[in-house]
Amino acid sequence: MTDAVPQANTRSVPAKPASIRLDDEITRAGQHRSMRRADREVFDPAQIREILDACDIVRIAYQDAEGLSIVPVNFGYAYVPQPSAASASDAASDSASEPASDSTPAQAGLTLFMHSALHGRKIDAIRAAGNALDVAFEMECDCELIEGRTACNWSESFTSIIGTGKASVVEDPARAGEALAALMGKQAHMPNIHFTERQLATVTVWQVEADYFTAKHHPKPAPRHHM
């Protein structure tokens, strides 16, 4: 896909120690709160892509005139990793000496692609919001129970992505076809399917363009060896 996708998590993050807990973090209006278990946050683009590939379902939460709702759906995606600080600096230096162009590379970000029936609550909510519905989303995989020595020590290993963004109906037939191809590529491993206009007319293709997201990995601890 050639359309730019919105910027995702752009916080400058230093190298993380083996374990760190940000227990003093508080919620502030207009700011993104740092992950409390900062040692579990995932920043590597390859690992983020692995999480996206491993998850089959994304849950989309939204609010409409009826109230709060959440829906689990299959999805495809387009992910453009954030350039490193060095490459971003080089790009800025180059652009300073060159005229502006409409062919600017896509911003770092994530777009999720879904399809639905022609009518329904979530599609009505998107259209009622002017085709720009505020949503939150979550996906997880690699979930496995972790046994503890006491009841309070039991836990769960997992890998997840959580974020916010805007949901919109994809009106352009060409982009809708690309979105469905991305969905089929991920879910059915059939990435090069062409959809006719008649086929596209039977479904509603919609997308969530993330404005912010974080990835997290809580691994299962290595087994203890008893002497």
mmCIF file of C-alpha atoms in Angstrom:
data_model
loop_
_atom_site.group_PDB
_atom_site.id
_atom_site.type_symbol
_atom_site.label_atom_id
_atom_site.label_comp_id
_atom_site.label_asym_id
_atom_site.label_seq_id
_atom_site.Cartn_x
_atom_site.Cartn_y
_atom_site.Cartn_z
ATOM 1 C CA MET A 1 0.000 0.000 0.000
ATOM 2 C CA THR A 2 1.218 3.471 -0.770
ATOM 3 C CA ASP A 3 -0.859 5.635 1.585
ATOM 4 C CA ALA A 4 0.969 7.058 4.591
ATOM 5 C CA VAL A 5 -0.147 5.617 7.904
ATOM 6 C CA PRO A 6 -0.373 7.639 11.101
ATOM 7 C CA GLN A 7 2.576 7.811 13.458
ATOM 8 C CA ALA A 8 2.633 5.316 16.282
ATOM 9 C CA ASN A 9 4.656 5.258 19.507
ATOM 10 C CA THR A 10 7.473 7.796 18.957
ATOM 11 C CA ARG A 11 8.853 8.101 22.489
ATOM 12 C CA SER A 12 12.625 8.141 22.649
ATOM 13 C CA VAL A 13 13.485 5.150 24.804
ATOM 14 C CA PRO A 14 16.905 4.419 26.308
ATOM 15 C CA ALA A 15 18.280 0.925 26.598
ATOM 16 C CA LYS A 16 16.245 -0.928 29.200
ATOM 17 C CA PRO A 17 17.735 -2.639 32.233
ATOM 18 C CA ALA A 18 16.844 -6.254 32.952
ATOM 19 C CA SER A 19 13.925 -5.227 35.177
ATOM 20 C CA ILE A 20 12.279 -1.891 35.845
ATOM 21 C CA ARG A 21 8.928 -0.872 37.337
ATOM 22 C CA LEU A 22 7.616 2.660 36.857
ATOM 23 C CA ASP A 23 5.377 2.708 39.912
ATOM 24 C CA ASP A 24 5.404 6.526 40.176
ATOM 25 C CA GLU A 25 3.696 7.061 36.811
ATOM 26 C CA ILE A 26 0.392 8.945 36.907
ATOM 27 C CA THR A 27 -2.222 9.651 34.265
ATOM 28 C CA ARG A 28 -2.160 13.155 32.759
ATOM 29 C CA ALA A 29 -4.563 14.597 30.216
ATOM 30 C CA GLY A 30 -3.121 14.729 26.712
ATOM 31 C CA GLN A 31 -0.126 12.539 27.542
ATOM 32 C CA HIS A 32 0.675 8.866 27.051
ATOM 33 C CA ARG A 33 1.448 7.120 30.300
ATOM 34 C CA SER A 34 4.584 4.988 30.237
ATOM 35 C CA MET A 35 4.222 1.248 30.655
ATOM 36 C CA ARG A 36 4.676 0.374 34.329
ATOM 37 C CA ARG A 37 6.649 -2.791 33.520
ATOM 38 C CA ALA A 38 9.004 -0.986 31.177
ATOM 39 C CA ASP A 39 11.262 -4.027 30.987
ATOM 40 C CA ARG A 40 8.483 -5.869 29.154
ATOM 41 C CA GLU A 41 7.804 -3.243 26.485
ATOM 42 C CA VAL A 42 8.713 -4.271 22.937
ATOM 43 C CA PHE A 43 10.234 -1.720 20.540
ATOM 44 C CA ASP A 44 12.018 -3.854 17.977
ATOM 45 C CA PRO A 45 10.109 -3.625 14.643
ATOM 46 C CA ALA A 46 10.821 -7.255 13.773
ATOM 47 C CA GLN A 47 9.356 -8.423 17.080
ATOM 48 C CA ILE A 48 6.305 -6.165 16.650
ATOM 49 C CA ARG A 49 5.721 -7.665 13.217
ATOM 50 C CA GLU A 50 6.002 -11.155 14.709
ATOM 51 C CA ILE A 51 3.289 -10.278 17.237
ATOM 52 C CA LEU A 52 1.025 -8.948 14.472
ATOM 53 C CA ASP A 53 1.571 -12.133 12.491
ATOM 54 C CA ALA A 54 0.906 -14.379 15.485
ATOM 55 C CA CYS A 55 -2.361 -12.742 16.555
ATOM 56 C CA ASP A 56 -5.498 -13.839 14.693
ATOM 57 C CA ILE A 57 -8.075 -11.643 16.447
ATOM 58 C CA VAL A 58 -8.114 -7.958 17.342
ATOM 59 C CA ARG A 59 -10.711 -6.486 19.698
ATOM 60 C CA ILE A 60 -12.004 -3.053 18.743
ATOM 61 C CA ALA A 61 -13.627 -0.953 21.473
ATOM 62 C CA TYR A 62 -15.722 2.109 20.692
ATOM 63 C CA GLN A 63 -18.590 4.238 21.945
ATOM 64 C CA ASP A 64 -21.748 5.206 20.080
ATOM 65 C CA ALA A 65 -25.120 6.665 20.996
ATOM 66 C CA GLU A 66 -26.086 3.387 22.663
ATOM 67 C CA GLY A 67 -22.985 3.284 24.843
ATOM 68 C CA LEU A 68 -19.732 1.350 25.046
ATOM 69 C CA SER A 69 -19.124 -1.718 22.878
ATOM 70 C CA ILE A 70 -16.306 -4.047 21.908
ATOM 71 C CA VAL A 71 -16.091 -6.452 18.977
ATOM 72 C CA PRO A 72 -13.550 -9.200 18.148
ATOM 73 C CA VAL A 73 -12.641 -9.412 14.449
ATOM 74 C CA ASN A 74 -10.107 -10.988 12.123
ATOM 75 C CA PHE A 75 -7.712 -8.510 10.575
ATOM 76 C CA GLY A 76 -4.961 -7.789 8.112
ATOM 77 C CA TYR A 77 -2.442 -5.027 8.580
ATOM 78 C CA ALA A 78 0.100 -2.627 7.124
ATOM 79 C CA TYR A 79 3.039 -1.815 9.388
ATOM 80 C CA VAL A 80 5.741 0.743 8.636
ATOM 81 C CA PRO A 81 8.487 0.653 11.299
ATOM 82 C CA GLN A 82 9.660 3.908 12.810
ATOM 83 C CA PRO A 83 13.030 4.968 11.376
ATOM 84 C CA SER A 84 15.941 5.042 13.800
ATOM 85 C CA ALA A 85 17.076 8.366 15.261
ATOM 86 C CA ALA A 86 20.159 8.334 13.029
ATOM 87 C CA SER A 87 18.264 7.686 9.802
ATOM 88 C CA ALA A 88 15.613 10.249 10.769
ATOM 89 C CA SER A 89 18.366 12.824 11.320
ATOM 90 C CA ASP A 90 19.941 12.011 7.950
ATOM 91 C CA ALA A 91 16.562 12.309 6.243
ATOM 92 C CA ALA A 92 15.971 15.686 7.866
ATOM 93 C CA SER A 93 19.375 16.911 6.657
ATOM 94 C CA ASP A 94 18.682 15.741 3.125
ATOM 95 C CA SER A 95 15.209 17.273 3.037
ATOM 96 C CA ALA A 96 16.576 20.651 4.123
ATOM 97 C CA SER A 97 18.442 20.975 0.824
ATOM 98 C CA GLU A 98 15.713 19.507 -1.402
ATOM 99 C CA PRO A 99 12.334 20.926 -2.475
ATOM 100 C CA ALA A 100 9.203 19.464 -0.898
ATOM 101 C CA SER A 101 7.618 16.559 -2.739
ATOM 102 C CA ASP A 102 4.326 14.671 -2.615
ATOM 103 C CA SER A 103 6.321 11.423 -2.607
ATOM 104 C CA THR A 104 7.368 11.760 1.045
ATOM 105 C CA PRO A 105 8.000 8.337 2.625
ATOM 106 C CA ALA A 106 5.237 7.001 4.849
ATOM 107 C CA GLN A 107 5.288 7.863 8.538
ATOM 108 C CA ALA A 108 5.929 5.060 11.003
ATOM 109 C CA GLY A 109 2.668 3.490 12.023
ATOM 110 C CA LEU A 110 0.145 0.713 11.937
ATOM 111 C CA THR A 111 -3.124 0.276 10.045
ATOM 112 C CA LEU A 112 -5.493 -2.623 10.712
ATOM 113 C CA PHE A 113 -7.911 -3.818 8.008
ATOM 114 C CA MET A 114 -11.249 -5.501 8.685
ATOM 115 C CA HIS A 115 -14.404 -6.361 6.774
ATOM 116 C CA SER A 116 -18.020 -6.534 7.875
ATOM 117 C CA ALA A 117 -21.539 -6.783 6.568
ATOM 118 C CA LEU A 118 -22.964 -3.798 4.748
ATOM 119 C CA HIS A 119 -25.006 -2.816 7.813
ATOM 120 C CA GLY A 120 -24.503 -3.132 11.538
ATOM 121 C CA ARG A 121 -23.797 -1.273 14.760
ATOM 122 C CA LYS A 122 -20.083 -0.654 14.275
ATOM 123 C CA ILE A 123 -20.492 0.545 10.693
ATOM 124 C CA ASP A 124 -23.320 2.847 11.782
ATOM 125 C CA ALA A 125 -21.079 4.184 14.561
ATOM 126 C CA ILE A 126 -18.265 4.929 12.120
ATOM 127 C CA ARG A 127 -20.546 6.785 9.740
ATOM 128 C CA ALA A 128 -22.232 8.680 12.610
ATOM 129 C CA ALA A 129 -18.762 9.888 13.645
ATOM 130 C CA GLY A 130 -18.092 11.371 10.217
ATOM 131 C CA ASN A 131 -16.069 8.345 9.122
ATOM 132 C CA ALA A 132 -13.538 8.982 11.903
ATOM 133 C CA LEU A 133 -14.560 7.013 14.997
ATOM 134 C CA ASP A 134 -12.273 7.049 18.032
ATOM 135 C CA VAL A 135 -11.423 3.476 19.011
ATOM 136 C CA ALA A 136 -9.129 1.433 21.210
ATOM 137 C CA PHE A 137 -7.797 -1.958 20.150
ATOM 138 C CA GLU A 138 -6.098 -4.968 21.713
ATOM 139 C CA MET A 139 -4.662 -8.257 20.499
ATOM 140 C CA GLU A 140 -2.762 -10.993 22.317
ATOM 141 C CA CYS A 141 -1.084 -14.327 21.685
ATOM 142 C CA ASP A 142 1.286 -16.815 23.349
ATOM 143 C CA CYS A 143 -0.935 -17.013 26.430
ATOM 144 C CA GLU A 144 0.105 -19.703 28.898
ATOM 145 C CA LEU A 145 -0.597 -20.175 32.573
ATOM 146 C CA ILE A 146 2.370 -19.791 34.943
ATOM 147 C CA GLU A 147 2.103 -21.895 38.086
ATOM 148 C CA GLY A 148 3.167 -20.347 41.363
ATOM 149 C CA ARG A 149 4.215 -21.733 44.727
ATOM 150 C CA THR A 150 1.228 -19.981 46.318
ATOM 151 C CA ALA A 151 -2.119 -18.812 44.925
ATOM 152 C CA CYS A 152 -0.904 -15.200 44.772
ATOM 153 C CA ASN A 153 2.148 -16.203 42.698
ATOM 154 C CA TRP A 154 0.221 -17.628 39.763
ATOM 155 C CA SER A 155 0.418 -15.564 36.585
ATOM 156 C CA GLU A 156 0.096 -15.709 32.799
ATOM 157 C CA SER A 157 2.687 -15.342 30.063
ATOM 158 C CA PHE A 158 1.546 -13.413 27.003
ATOM 159 C CA THR A 159 2.466 -11.117 24.152
ATOM 160 C CA SER A 160 0.178 -8.228 23.233
ATOM 161 C CA ILE A 161 -0.373 -4.981 21.362
ATOM 162 C CA ILE A 162 -2.686 -2.263 22.701
ATOM 163 C CA GLY A 163 -3.421 1.078 21.058
ATOM 164 C CA THR A 164 -5.817 3.784 19.990
ATOM 165 C CA GLY A 165 -6.768 5.212 16.635
ATOM 166 C CA LYS A 166 -9.487 6.203 14.195
ATOM 167 C CA ALA A 167 -11.829 3.773 12.484
ATOM 168 C CA SER A 168 -13.083 4.602 9.003
ATOM 169 C CA VAL A 169 -14.851 2.906 6.121
ATOM 170 C CA VAL A 170 -12.587 2.414 3.102
ATOM 171 C CA GLU A 171 -14.548 4.004 0.275
ATOM 172 C CA ASP A 172 -11.960 3.756 -2.515
ATOM 173 C CA PRO A 173 -12.432 0.424 -4.341
ATOM 174 C CA ALA A 174 -8.742 0.003 -5.142
ATOM 175 C CA ARG A 175 -7.688 0.524 -1.539
ATOM 176 C CA ALA A 176 -10.543 -1.689 -0.326
ATOM 177 C CA GLY A 177 -9.249 -4.468 -2.570
ATOM 178 C CA GLU A 178 -5.728 -4.025 -1.181
ATOM 179 C CA ALA A 179 -7.100 -4.124 2.362
ATOM 180 C CA LEU A 180 -8.980 -7.386 1.722
ATOM 181 C CA ALA A 181 -5.879 -8.848 0.083
ATOM 182 C CA ALA A 182 -3.872 -7.964 3.208
ATOM 183 C CA LEU A 183 -6.534 -9.625 5.365
ATOM 184 C CA MET A 184 -6.536 -12.789 3.250
ATOM 185 C CA GLY A 185 -2.747 -12.794 3.172
ATOM 186 C CA LYS A 186 -2.600 -12.839 6.949
ATOM 187 C CA GLN A 187 -5.553 -15.068 7.788
ATOM 188 C CA ALA A 188 -5.467 -17.536 4.880
ATOM 189 C CA HIS A 189 -1.876 -17.089 3.628
ATOM 190 C CA MET A 190 -3.269 -16.086 0.224
ATOM 191 C CA PRO A 191 -1.818 -12.582 -0.309
ATOM 192 C CA ASN A 192 -2.338 -12.061 -4.039
ATOM 193 C CA ILE A 193 -6.091 -12.410 -4.387
ATOM 194 C CA HIS A 194 -7.866 -9.992 -6.707
ATOM 195 C CA PHE A 195 -11.389 -8.927 -5.775
ATOM 196 C CA THR A 196 -13.916 -7.840 -8.392
ATOM 197 C CA GLU A 197 -16.106 -4.776 -7.961
ATOM 198 C CA ARG A 198 -19.103 -7.069 -7.498
ATOM 199 C CA GLN A 199 -17.343 -8.901 -4.674
ATOM 200 C CA LEU A 200 -16.311 -5.634 -3.017
ATOM 201 C CA ALA A 201 -19.900 -4.415 -3.178
ATOM 202 C CA THR A 202 -21.072 -7.258 -0.926
ATOM 203 C CA VAL A 203 -19.016 -6.225 2.133
ATOM 204 C CA THR A 204 -17.925 -3.127 4.010
ATOM 205 C CA VAL A 205 -14.156 -2.762 4.251
ATOM 206 C CA TRP A 206 -12.983 -0.652 7.165
ATOM 207 C CA GLN A 207 -9.729 0.203 8.808
ATOM 208 C CA VAL A 208 -8.229 1.461 12.047
ATOM 209 C CA GLU A 209 -5.326 3.843 11.642
ATOM 210 C CA ALA A 210 -3.379 3.759 14.891
ATOM 211 C CA ASP A 211 -2.264 7.052 16.356
ATOM 212 C CA TYR A 212 -0.499 5.333 19.267
ATOM 213 C CA PHE A 213 0.247 1.766 20.280
ATOM 214 C CA THR A 214 2.536 -0.245 22.538
ATOM 215 C CA ALA A 215 3.672 -3.858 22.439
ATOM 216 C CA LYS A 216 4.414 -5.996 25.478
ATOM 217 C CA HIS A 217 5.983 -9.386 26.124
ATOM 218 C CA HIS A 218 5.650 -11.242 29.420
ATOM 219 C CA PRO A 219 7.679 -14.407 28.901
ATOM 220 C CA LYS A 220 7.239 -17.624 30.777
ATOM 221 C CA PRO A 221 10.100 -18.004 33.278
ATOM 222 C CA ALA A 222 12.664 -20.708 32.718
ATOM 223 C CA PRO A 223 11.958 -23.864 34.709
ATOM 224 C CA ARG A 224 13.741 -24.143 38.004
ATOM 225 C CA HIS A 225 16.181 -26.992 38.472
ATOM 226 C CA HIS A 226 15.964 -28.568 41.897
ATOM 227 C CA MET A 227 19.035 -30.200 43.344
#
